[in-house]
Short mmCIF file of N, CA and C in Angstrom, two decimals:
data_model
loop_
_atom_site.label_atom_id
_atom_site.label_comp_id
_atom_site.label_asym_id
_atom_site.label_seq_id
_atom_site.Cartn_x
_atom_site.Cartn_y
_atom_site.Cartn_z
N MET A 173 103.61 115.64 38.70
CA MET A 173 104.60 114.93 38.55
C MET A 173 105.24 114.62 37.31
N ASP A 174 106.56 114.66 37.44
CA ASP A 174 107.24 114.75 36.37
C ASP A 174 108.47 113.09 36.08
N LEU A 175 108.70 112.99 35.31
CA LEU A 175 109.66 111.61 35.16
C LEU A 175 111.39 112.04 35.30
N ILE A 176 111.89 111.90 35.96
CA ILE A 176 113.05 111.77 35.57
C ILE A 176 113.98 110.98 34.88
N LEU A 177 114.85 111.55 34.21
CA LEU A 177 115.70 110.40 33.15
C LEU A 177 116.80 110.76 33.48
N PRO A 178 117.78 110.48 34.22
CA PRO A 178 118.77 111.67 34.28
C PRO A 178 120.01 110.85 33.40
N PHE A 179 119.95 110.18 32.55
CA PHE A 179 120.98 109.83 31.75
C PHE A 179 121.40 110.24 30.54
N LYS A 180 122.29 110.43 30.52
CA LYS A 180 123.64 111.09 28.89
C LYS A 180 124.04 110.38 28.66
N VAL A 181 124.56 110.47 27.18
CA VAL A 181 125.26 109.94 26.79
C VAL A 181 127.04 109.63 27.39
N GLY A 182 127.89 108.40 27.45
CA GLY A 182 128.81 109.02 28.36
C GLY A 182 128.62 108.32 29.33
N ASP A 183 127.42 108.53 30.30
CA ASP A 183 127.00 108.03 31.86
C ASP A 183 127.24 106.18 32.05
N LEU A 184 127.45 105.72 33.08
CA LEU A 184 127.42 104.38 33.66
C LEU A 184 125.75 104.09 33.96
N ALA A 185 125.64 103.47 33.68
CA ALA A 185 124.15 102.50 34.08
C ALA A 185 124.18 101.48 34.38
N GLU A 186 122.80 100.73 34.81
CA GLU A 186 122.30 99.52 35.06
C GLU A 186 121.30 99.00 34.21
N SER A 187 121.35 98.06 33.64
CA SER A 187 120.16 97.47 32.06
C SER A 187 119.86 96.71 33.23
N LYS A 188 118.43 96.10 32.93
CA LYS A 188 117.79 94.59 33.32
C LYS A 188 117.78 93.71 32.29
N SER A 189 117.25 92.85 32.92
CA SER A 189 117.18 91.79 31.15
C SER A 189 116.21 91.04 31.84
N PHE A 190 114.99 90.38 30.47
CA PHE A 190 114.30 89.61 30.94
C PHE A 190 114.81 88.23 29.89
N VAL A 191 116.16 88.11 29.79
CA VAL A 191 116.25 86.43 29.26
C VAL A 191 116.27 85.81 30.14
N LYS A 192 116.22 84.30 29.52
CA LYS A 192 116.12 83.40 30.73
C LYS A 192 117.22 83.06 31.21
N GLY A 193 117.30 82.65 32.48
CA GLY A 193 118.31 82.35 33.21
C GLY A 193 119.00 83.59 33.74
N TYR A 194 118.48 84.87 32.99
CA TYR A 194 119.16 86.12 33.78
C TYR A 194 117.91 87.04 34.22
N THR A 195 116.90 86.36 34.12
CA THR A 195 115.60 87.39 34.47
C THR A 195 115.76 88.31 35.92
N GLY A 196 115.74 89.15 35.48
CA GLY A 196 115.83 90.19 37.07
C GLY A 196 117.25 90.86 37.11
N ALA A 197 118.14 90.59 36.60
CA ALA A 197 119.38 90.56 36.91
C ALA A 197 119.79 91.54 35.82
N TRP A 198 120.58 92.52 36.61
CA TRP A 198 121.20 94.14 36.48
C TRP A 198 122.57 93.93 36.10
N PHE A 199 122.72 94.71 34.79
CA PHE A 199 123.93 94.50 34.01
C PHE A 199 125.11 95.99 34.15
N ARG A 200 126.12 95.98 34.94
CA ARG A 200 126.52 97.62 34.28
C ARG A 200 127.25 97.84 32.92
N SER A 201 126.53 98.90 32.71
CA SER A 201 126.44 99.34 30.94
C SER A 201 127.19 100.83 31.12
N LYS A 202 127.28 101.45 29.79
CA LYS A 202 127.72 102.59 29.79
C LYS A 202 127.03 103.06 28.39
N ILE A 203 126.43 103.85 28.62
CA ILE A 203 125.42 104.36 27.42
C ILE A 203 126.24 105.46 26.32
N ILE A 204 125.98 104.84 25.04
CA ILE A 204 126.78 105.14 23.93
C ILE A 204 126.18 106.03 23.40
N ASP A 205 124.69 106.20 23.44
CA ASP A 205 123.63 107.00 22.51
C ASP A 205 122.54 106.83 22.92
N MET A 206 121.50 107.90 22.42
CA MET A 206 120.23 107.42 22.81
C MET A 206 119.47 108.16 21.77
N ARG A 207 117.94 107.89 21.59
CA ARG A 207 117.09 108.19 20.66
C ARG A 207 115.69 107.97 21.03
N VAL A 208 115.01 108.64 20.19
CA VAL A 208 113.35 108.48 20.53
C VAL A 208 112.97 107.55 19.29
N THR A 209 112.53 106.87 19.47
CA THR A 209 111.93 106.08 18.11
C THR A 209 110.37 106.15 17.33
N GLU A 210 110.40 106.33 16.24
CA GLU A 210 109.13 106.79 15.62
C GLU A 210 107.90 106.41 16.03
N SER A 211 107.99 105.32 16.76
CA SER A 211 106.57 104.81 17.83
C SER A 211 106.50 105.65 19.43
N GLY A 212 107.87 107.08 19.80
CA GLY A 212 107.49 107.49 20.22
C GLY A 212 108.70 106.72 21.75
N HIS A 213 109.06 105.46 21.64
CA HIS A 213 109.64 104.96 22.62
C HIS A 213 111.48 105.55 22.96
N LEU A 214 111.82 105.89 24.37
CA LEU A 214 112.86 106.27 24.65
C LEU A 214 113.87 105.03 24.62
N GLU A 215 114.73 105.33 23.68
CA GLU A 215 115.74 103.99 23.76
C GLU A 215 117.43 104.67 24.47
N TYR A 216 118.40 103.74 24.83
CA TYR A 216 119.44 103.99 24.87
C TYR A 216 120.32 103.25 24.53
N TYR A 217 121.29 103.26 24.11
CA TYR A 217 122.27 102.22 23.05
C TYR A 217 123.50 102.03 24.14
N LEU A 218 123.13 100.93 24.54
CA LEU A 218 124.07 100.09 25.83
C LEU A 218 125.48 99.55 25.15
N GLU A 219 126.66 99.92 26.20
CA GLU A 219 127.75 98.63 26.08
C GLU A 219 128.18 98.31 27.23
N TYR A 220 127.70 97.09 27.43
CA TYR A 220 128.18 96.14 28.62
C TYR A 220 129.60 95.97 28.88
N ILE A 221 129.42 96.35 29.93
CA ILE A 221 131.01 96.45 31.21
C ILE A 221 131.55 95.40 31.38
N ASP A 222 131.26 94.43 31.44
CA ASP A 222 131.18 93.20 32.19
C ASP A 222 131.18 92.33 31.02
N TYR A 223 130.53 92.27 30.26
CA TYR A 223 130.21 91.33 28.81
C TYR A 223 130.55 91.99 28.05
N THR A 224 132.25 92.11 27.62
CA THR A 224 132.91 92.75 26.62
C THR A 224 132.53 91.69 25.24
N GLU A 225 132.38 90.59 25.08
CA GLU A 225 132.03 89.94 24.07
C GLU A 225 130.15 90.12 23.69
N GLU A 226 129.54 90.81 24.26
CA GLU A 226 128.18 90.69 24.10
C GLU A 226 128.15 92.43 23.15
N GLU A 227 127.60 92.14 21.84
CA GLU A 227 127.49 93.35 20.98
C GLU A 227 126.75 94.32 21.89
N ASN A 228 126.81 95.39 21.48
CA ASN A 228 126.11 96.67 21.93
C ASN A 228 124.81 96.62 21.37
N GLU A 229 123.86 97.30 22.34
CA GLU A 229 122.34 97.05 21.93
C GLU A 229 121.14 98.05 22.38
N TRP A 230 120.47 98.57 21.43
CA TRP A 230 119.68 99.17 22.13
C TRP A 230 118.41 98.64 23.01
N ILE A 231 118.30 99.83 23.88
CA ILE A 231 117.50 99.23 24.83
C ILE A 231 116.07 100.20 25.34
N ARG A 232 114.63 99.83 25.13
CA ARG A 232 114.21 100.43 25.93
C ARG A 232 113.87 100.97 27.11
N VAL A 233 113.89 102.09 27.31
CA VAL A 233 113.75 102.52 29.01
C VAL A 233 112.54 101.65 29.78
N PHE A 234 111.25 101.74 28.98
CA PHE A 234 110.12 101.17 29.59
C PHE A 234 109.88 99.64 28.68
N GLN A 235 110.04 98.22 29.07
CA GLN A 235 109.89 97.40 28.44
C GLN A 235 108.36 96.57 29.43
N LYS A 236 107.18 95.96 28.52
CA LYS A 236 106.48 94.85 29.14
C LYS A 236 107.57 93.85 29.84
N ASN A 237 107.07 93.22 31.05
CA ASN A 237 107.75 91.95 31.49
C ASN A 237 106.83 90.66 30.84
N PRO A 238 107.61 90.23 29.73
CA PRO A 238 106.88 88.99 28.84
C PRO A 238 106.66 87.87 29.79
N LEU A 239 107.26 88.06 31.10
CA LEU A 239 106.81 86.68 32.21
C LEU A 239 105.93 86.85 33.06
N SER A 240 105.39 88.31 32.63
CA SER A 240 104.43 88.28 34.01
C SER A 240 102.86 87.98 33.21
N PRO A 241 102.13 87.74 35.04
CA PRO A 241 100.68 87.07 33.93
C PRO A 241 99.89 88.59 33.93
N ALA A 242 100.08 89.43 34.07
CA ALA A 242 99.35 91.04 34.01
C ALA A 242 99.94 90.82 32.11
N CYS A 243 101.04 90.93 31.95
CA CYS A 243 101.09 90.93 30.14
C CYS A 243 100.37 89.87 29.32
N GLY A 244 100.28 88.74 29.88
CA GLY A 244 99.16 87.84 29.00
C GLY A 244 97.98 88.31 29.08
N GLU A 245 97.53 89.22 30.35
CA GLU A 245 96.36 89.52 30.34
C GLU A 245 95.38 90.51 29.99
N GLY A 246 96.86 91.04 29.42
CA GLY A 246 95.98 92.47 28.40
C GLY A 246 96.43 93.74 29.18
N LYS A 247 96.98 93.18 30.43
CA LYS A 247 97.07 94.72 31.55
C LYS A 247 98.77 95.31 31.17
N SER A 248 99.02 95.84 30.17
CA SER A 248 100.04 96.33 29.66
C SER A 248 101.11 97.29 30.94
N SER A 249 100.20 97.97 31.54
CA SER A 249 100.56 98.87 32.25
C SER A 249 101.04 98.33 33.72
N GLU A 250 100.51 97.00 33.63
CA GLU A 250 100.91 96.31 35.38
C GLU A 250 102.07 95.72 35.31
N SER A 251 102.32 95.23 33.66
CA SER A 251 103.56 94.54 33.56
C SER A 251 104.66 95.21 32.90
N THR A 252 104.09 96.53 32.75
CA THR A 252 105.78 97.69 32.12
C THR A 252 106.93 97.72 33.23
N GLU A 253 108.03 97.63 32.97
CA GLU A 253 109.25 97.62 34.24
C GLU A 253 110.20 98.83 33.21
N ILE A 254 110.98 99.57 34.45
CA ILE A 254 111.75 100.04 33.92
C ILE A 254 112.92 99.22 33.83
N MET A 255 113.92 99.68 32.57
CA MET A 255 114.92 98.28 31.88
C MET A 255 116.53 99.32 32.63
N LEU A 256 116.44 100.49 33.20
CA LEU A 256 117.82 101.29 33.23
C LEU A 256 117.38 101.87 34.61
N ARG A 257 118.93 102.06 35.30
CA ARG A 257 118.55 102.56 36.53
C ARG A 257 120.30 103.19 36.33
N PRO A 258 120.56 104.21 37.46
CA PRO A 258 121.61 104.77 37.59
C PRO A 258 122.24 104.12 38.22
N ALA A 259 123.85 104.08 37.29
CA ALA A 259 125.03 103.56 38.16
C ALA A 259 124.77 103.33 39.69
N PHE A 260 124.91 102.35 40.31
CA PHE A 260 125.81 102.02 41.94
C PHE A 260 126.70 103.11 42.48
N PRO A 261 125.71 103.73 43.37
CA PRO A 261 126.66 104.82 43.98
C PRO A 261 127.75 104.03 44.87
N HIS A 262 129.02 105.29 45.10
CA HIS A 262 129.81 104.80 45.97
C HIS A 262 128.96 104.58 46.95
N TRP A 263 129.51 103.47 48.07
CA TRP A 263 128.89 103.22 49.21
C TRP A 263 129.96 102.59 50.34
N TYR A 264 129.49 103.31 51.55
CA TYR A 264 130.87 103.23 52.66
C TYR A 264 129.69 102.21 54.10
N ARG A 265 130.86 101.42 54.58
CA ARG A 265 130.08 100.80 55.64
C ARG A 265 130.40 102.22 57.06
N GLY A 266 129.78 102.26 57.96
CA GLY A 266 129.28 103.02 59.05
C GLY A 266 131.06 104.13 58.87
N GLY A 267 132.08 103.52 59.82
CA GLY A 267 133.20 103.70 60.00
C GLY A 267 133.10 104.01 59.12
N GLN A 268 133.77 103.90 58.01
CA GLN A 268 134.76 104.41 56.54
C GLN A 268 134.02 105.84 55.54
N VAL A 269 133.13 106.16 56.34
CA VAL A 269 132.53 106.95 55.50
C VAL A 269 133.54 108.19 55.37
N PRO A 270 134.01 108.72 54.44
CA PRO A 270 134.89 110.09 54.86
C PRO A 270 134.58 111.49 54.89
N ALA A 271 135.42 112.28 55.77
CA ALA A 271 134.82 113.52 56.06
C ALA A 271 134.53 114.30 55.16
N ARG A 272 135.21 114.08 53.49
CA ARG A 272 134.61 115.39 52.51
C ARG A 272 134.02 113.82 51.40
N PHE A 273 133.31 114.59 50.90
CA PHE A 273 132.71 114.19 49.98
C PHE A 273 133.41 114.81 48.65
N PRO A 274 133.42 114.21 47.12
CA PRO A 274 133.72 115.20 46.48
C PRO A 274 132.00 115.81 45.88
N LYS A 275 132.20 117.26 45.00
CA LYS A 275 131.00 117.36 44.79
C LYS A 275 130.26 117.20 44.10
N ASN A 276 128.61 116.72 44.15
CA ASN A 276 127.52 116.33 43.68
C ASN A 276 127.91 114.80 43.26
N GLU A 277 128.58 113.91 44.10
CA GLU A 277 128.59 112.37 43.97
C GLU A 277 127.43 111.71 45.17
N LEU A 278 126.67 110.86 44.23
CA LEU A 278 125.47 110.09 45.10
C LEU A 278 126.31 109.56 46.31
N VAL A 279 126.20 109.28 47.32
CA VAL A 279 126.86 108.52 48.25
C VAL A 279 125.95 107.38 49.16
N ALA A 280 126.00 105.99 49.25
CA ALA A 280 125.14 105.42 50.18
C ALA A 280 126.19 104.99 51.30
N SER A 281 125.56 105.44 52.65
CA SER A 281 126.20 104.56 53.56
C SER A 281 125.49 103.79 54.64
N VAL A 282 125.95 102.72 55.17
CA VAL A 282 125.07 101.09 55.68
C VAL A 282 126.02 101.36 56.74
N CYS A 283 125.25 101.39 58.31
CA CYS A 283 125.58 101.45 58.98
C CYS A 283 125.77 100.05 60.32
N ASP A 284 125.49 99.22 59.74
CA ASP A 284 125.30 98.22 60.12
C ASP A 284 125.91 96.98 59.37
N THR A 285 125.61 95.61 60.30
CA THR A 285 126.57 94.40 59.50
C THR A 285 125.31 93.99 58.94
N TRP A 286 125.51 92.74 57.86
CA TRP A 286 124.03 92.47 57.26
C TRP A 286 123.25 91.14 57.93
N LYS A 287 122.24 91.33 58.11
CA LYS A 287 121.35 90.30 58.79
C LYS A 287 120.00 90.07 58.12
N VAL A 288 119.71 88.85 58.80
CA VAL A 288 118.49 88.16 57.83
C VAL A 288 117.35 89.42 57.60
N GLY A 289 117.13 89.43 56.45
CA GLY A 289 116.02 90.55 56.14
C GLY A 289 116.28 91.75 55.21
N ASP A 290 117.93 91.97 55.45
CA ASP A 290 118.25 92.94 54.51
C ASP A 290 117.81 92.70 52.90
N LYS A 291 117.87 93.76 52.36
CA LYS A 291 117.40 93.57 51.04
C LYS A 291 118.82 93.88 50.22
N VAL A 292 119.27 93.01 49.43
CA VAL A 292 120.80 92.97 48.93
C VAL A 292 121.11 93.06 47.13
N ASP A 293 121.87 93.49 46.55
CA ASP A 293 122.32 93.36 45.19
C ASP A 293 123.29 92.43 45.49
N TRP A 294 123.24 90.93 44.75
CA TRP A 294 124.20 89.76 45.21
C TRP A 294 125.13 90.01 43.24
N ARG A 295 126.24 90.33 43.43
CA ARG A 295 127.46 89.78 41.94
C ARG A 295 127.01 88.32 42.04
N CYS A 296 126.60 88.10 41.27
CA CYS A 296 127.10 86.75 40.72
C CYS A 296 127.19 86.77 39.37
N SER A 297 127.86 85.67 38.34
CA SER A 297 127.95 85.68 37.09
C SER A 297 127.80 86.95 36.34
N ASP A 298 128.81 88.11 37.17
CA ASP A 298 128.93 89.43 36.49
C ASP A 298 128.15 90.07 36.39
N CYS A 299 126.71 90.20 37.16
CA CYS A 299 125.75 91.22 36.94
C CYS A 299 125.01 91.13 38.52
N TYR A 300 123.98 91.96 38.96
CA TYR A 300 123.91 92.03 39.94
C TYR A 300 121.74 91.10 40.54
N TRP A 301 122.04 90.72 41.39
CA TRP A 301 120.70 89.83 41.38
C TRP A 301 120.09 90.74 42.71
N THR A 302 118.99 91.06 42.84
CA THR A 302 118.52 91.27 43.76
C THR A 302 117.58 90.20 44.44
N ALA A 303 118.15 90.34 46.21
CA ALA A 303 117.43 89.49 46.79
C ALA A 303 117.48 89.88 48.08
N GLU A 304 117.07 88.77 48.89
CA GLU A 304 116.97 89.22 50.90
C GLU A 304 118.04 88.39 51.27
N ILE A 305 118.37 88.68 52.02
CA ILE A 305 119.27 88.00 53.29
C ILE A 305 118.18 87.08 53.86
N ILE A 306 118.35 85.47 54.03
CA ILE A 306 117.21 84.48 54.73
C ILE A 306 118.12 84.10 55.53
N ARG A 307 119.34 83.88 55.87
CA ARG A 307 120.19 83.06 56.34
C ARG A 307 121.25 83.26 56.73
N LEU A 308 122.18 83.61 57.93
CA LEU A 308 123.64 83.97 58.03
C LEU A 308 124.49 82.47 58.02
N ASN A 309 124.81 82.11 57.44
CA ASN A 309 125.44 81.03 56.95
C ASN A 309 126.85 80.33 57.91
N SER A 310 127.70 82.07 57.79
CA SER A 310 129.08 81.64 58.77
C SER A 310 129.47 83.34 58.77
N ARG A 311 130.46 83.54 59.06
CA ARG A 311 131.43 84.83 58.87
C ARG A 311 131.16 85.29 57.99
N ASP A 312 131.28 84.98 56.83
CA ASP A 312 131.72 85.72 55.46
C ASP A 312 130.75 84.69 54.43
N VAL A 313 129.60 84.19 54.74
CA VAL A 313 128.71 84.01 53.91
C VAL A 313 127.69 83.91 54.53
N VAL A 314 126.54 84.12 53.53
CA VAL A 314 124.53 84.49 54.20
C VAL A 314 124.22 83.54 52.74
N GLN A 315 122.80 83.30 53.28
CA GLN A 315 121.86 82.72 52.05
C GLN A 315 121.21 83.76 51.37
N VAL A 316 120.60 83.87 50.24
CA VAL A 316 119.89 84.81 49.78
C VAL A 316 118.34 84.06 48.65
N MET A 317 117.60 85.02 48.88
CA MET A 317 116.86 84.15 48.34
C MET A 317 116.61 85.66 46.59
N LEU A 318 116.48 85.20 45.83
CA LEU A 318 116.18 85.46 44.89
C LEU A 318 114.92 86.34 44.48
N LEU A 319 114.63 87.15 43.99
CA LEU A 319 112.93 87.29 43.82
C LEU A 319 112.46 86.19 42.91
N ASP A 320 111.14 86.15 43.02
CA ASP A 320 110.56 85.30 42.45
C ASP A 320 110.02 85.81 40.93
N PRO A 321 110.17 84.57 40.05
CA PRO A 321 109.25 85.10 38.97
C PRO A 321 107.95 85.55 39.24
N PRO A 322 107.80 86.63 37.98
CA PRO A 322 108.20 87.01 36.54
C PRO A 322 109.06 87.97 37.36
N MET A 323 109.31 88.74 38.30
CA MET A 323 110.05 89.92 38.97
C MET A 323 111.95 89.20 38.75
N GLY A 324 112.26 87.97 38.91
CA GLY A 324 113.42 87.49 38.80
C GLY A 324 113.40 85.73 38.92
N GLU A 325 114.71 85.14 39.43
CA GLU A 325 114.62 83.86 38.62
C GLU A 325 114.19 83.01 40.02
N GLY A 326 114.16 83.91 41.04
CA GLY A 326 114.02 82.50 42.36
C GLY A 326 114.58 81.72 42.64
N GLY A 327 114.92 81.10 43.68
CA GLY A 327 115.82 80.36 44.61
C GLY A 327 116.25 81.05 45.61
N GLN A 328 117.38 79.75 46.45
CA GLN A 328 117.84 80.06 47.54
C GLN A 328 119.59 79.76 46.93
N HIS A 329 120.55 80.86 47.48
CA HIS A 329 121.91 80.65 46.86
C HIS A 329 122.42 81.05 48.31
N PRO A 330 123.91 80.52 48.68
CA PRO A 330 124.68 80.91 49.33
C PRO A 330 125.78 81.79 48.49
N ALA A 331 125.76 83.21 49.25
CA ALA A 331 126.64 84.06 49.21
C ALA A 331 127.60 84.90 49.62
N LYS A 332 128.81 85.05 49.33
CA LYS A 332 129.65 85.79 49.73
C LYS A 332 129.57 86.97 50.35
N LYS A 333 129.50 87.69 51.50
CA LYS A 333 129.38 88.67 52.22
C LYS A 333 130.29 89.92 51.22
N LYS A 334 131.41 89.45 50.75
CA LYS A 334 131.65 90.32 50.43
C LYS A 334 131.47 90.79 48.17
N ASP A 335 130.27 90.02 48.27
CA ASP A 335 129.64 89.74 46.90
C ASP A 335 128.62 90.94 47.08
N LEU A 336 128.46 91.30 47.90
CA LEU A 336 126.58 91.96 48.84
C LEU A 336 127.30 93.41 48.28
N ARG A 337 125.78 94.19 48.45
CA ARG A 337 125.63 95.60 48.44
C ARG A 337 124.61 95.81 48.84
N PRO A 338 124.19 97.14 49.48
CA PRO A 338 122.79 97.65 49.58
C PRO A 338 121.56 97.53 48.78
N ALA A 339 120.74 97.03 48.62
CA ALA A 339 119.72 96.97 47.26
C ALA A 339 118.98 98.61 47.89
N LEU A 340 119.47 99.09 46.55
CA LEU A 340 118.77 100.55 46.93
C LEU A 340 117.47 101.14 45.82
N ASP A 341 116.38 101.53 46.41
CA ASP A 341 115.13 101.87 45.22
C ASP A 341 115.42 103.42 44.84
N TRP A 342 115.29 102.83 43.34
CA TRP A 342 115.18 104.41 42.89
C TRP A 342 113.86 104.54 42.02
N SER A 343 113.59 106.21 41.97
CA SER A 343 112.39 106.21 41.37
C SER A 343 112.18 107.20 40.74
N ILE A 344 111.62 106.89 39.36
CA ILE A 344 111.82 108.30 38.39
C ILE A 344 110.71 109.53 38.33
N ILE A 345 110.16 109.00 39.54
CA ILE A 345 108.57 110.54 39.49
C ILE A 345 109.53 111.35 40.50
N LYS A 346 109.27 112.82 39.95
CA LYS A 346 110.12 114.11 40.82
C LYS A 346 108.86 114.00 41.25
N VAL A 347 108.40 113.90 42.76
CA VAL A 347 107.46 114.87 43.67
C VAL A 347 107.46 116.45 43.46
N GLY A 348 106.41 116.91 43.08
CA GLY A 348 106.65 118.59 43.21
C GLY A 348 106.66 118.80 44.74
N ARG A 349 106.64 120.04 44.54
CA ARG A 349 106.82 121.31 45.90
C ARG A 349 105.04 121.41 46.19
#
């Protein structure tokens, strides 16, 4: 089993936060630099795309979630989370998928309309929150439930459908053949 970290300087990515009020939120970022610290931790220097007033910062790829009960119990392996993921790919709804794609471009296709139980990323406050659709409120609005603490902020919120994208799972583990 190998770890895949497909990031290089200049790439767009999304970084996760443990900051109170933004726990579990993902922020669009650009990778400015990278390094391995003296203690062996891989870090990326990020510029925030939607928070231009924020200073660039170094972020460790793997961090202990300080809000996780496992962290408080000394079970660091159970509380360690990946803090960086690739930028979200272009995505299309069923009939919108183009006949040809640019070479080497990752694309996601969604064939159905939003429904209760769908896992989504909800754009709110210039970041993305992983959530589940729990109710269809109207033609243009759904009710979403954010991930519960310690993975997210929790709570239910009305969300405009135009602010949703499919939640994708990304794994850093390359399964051998």
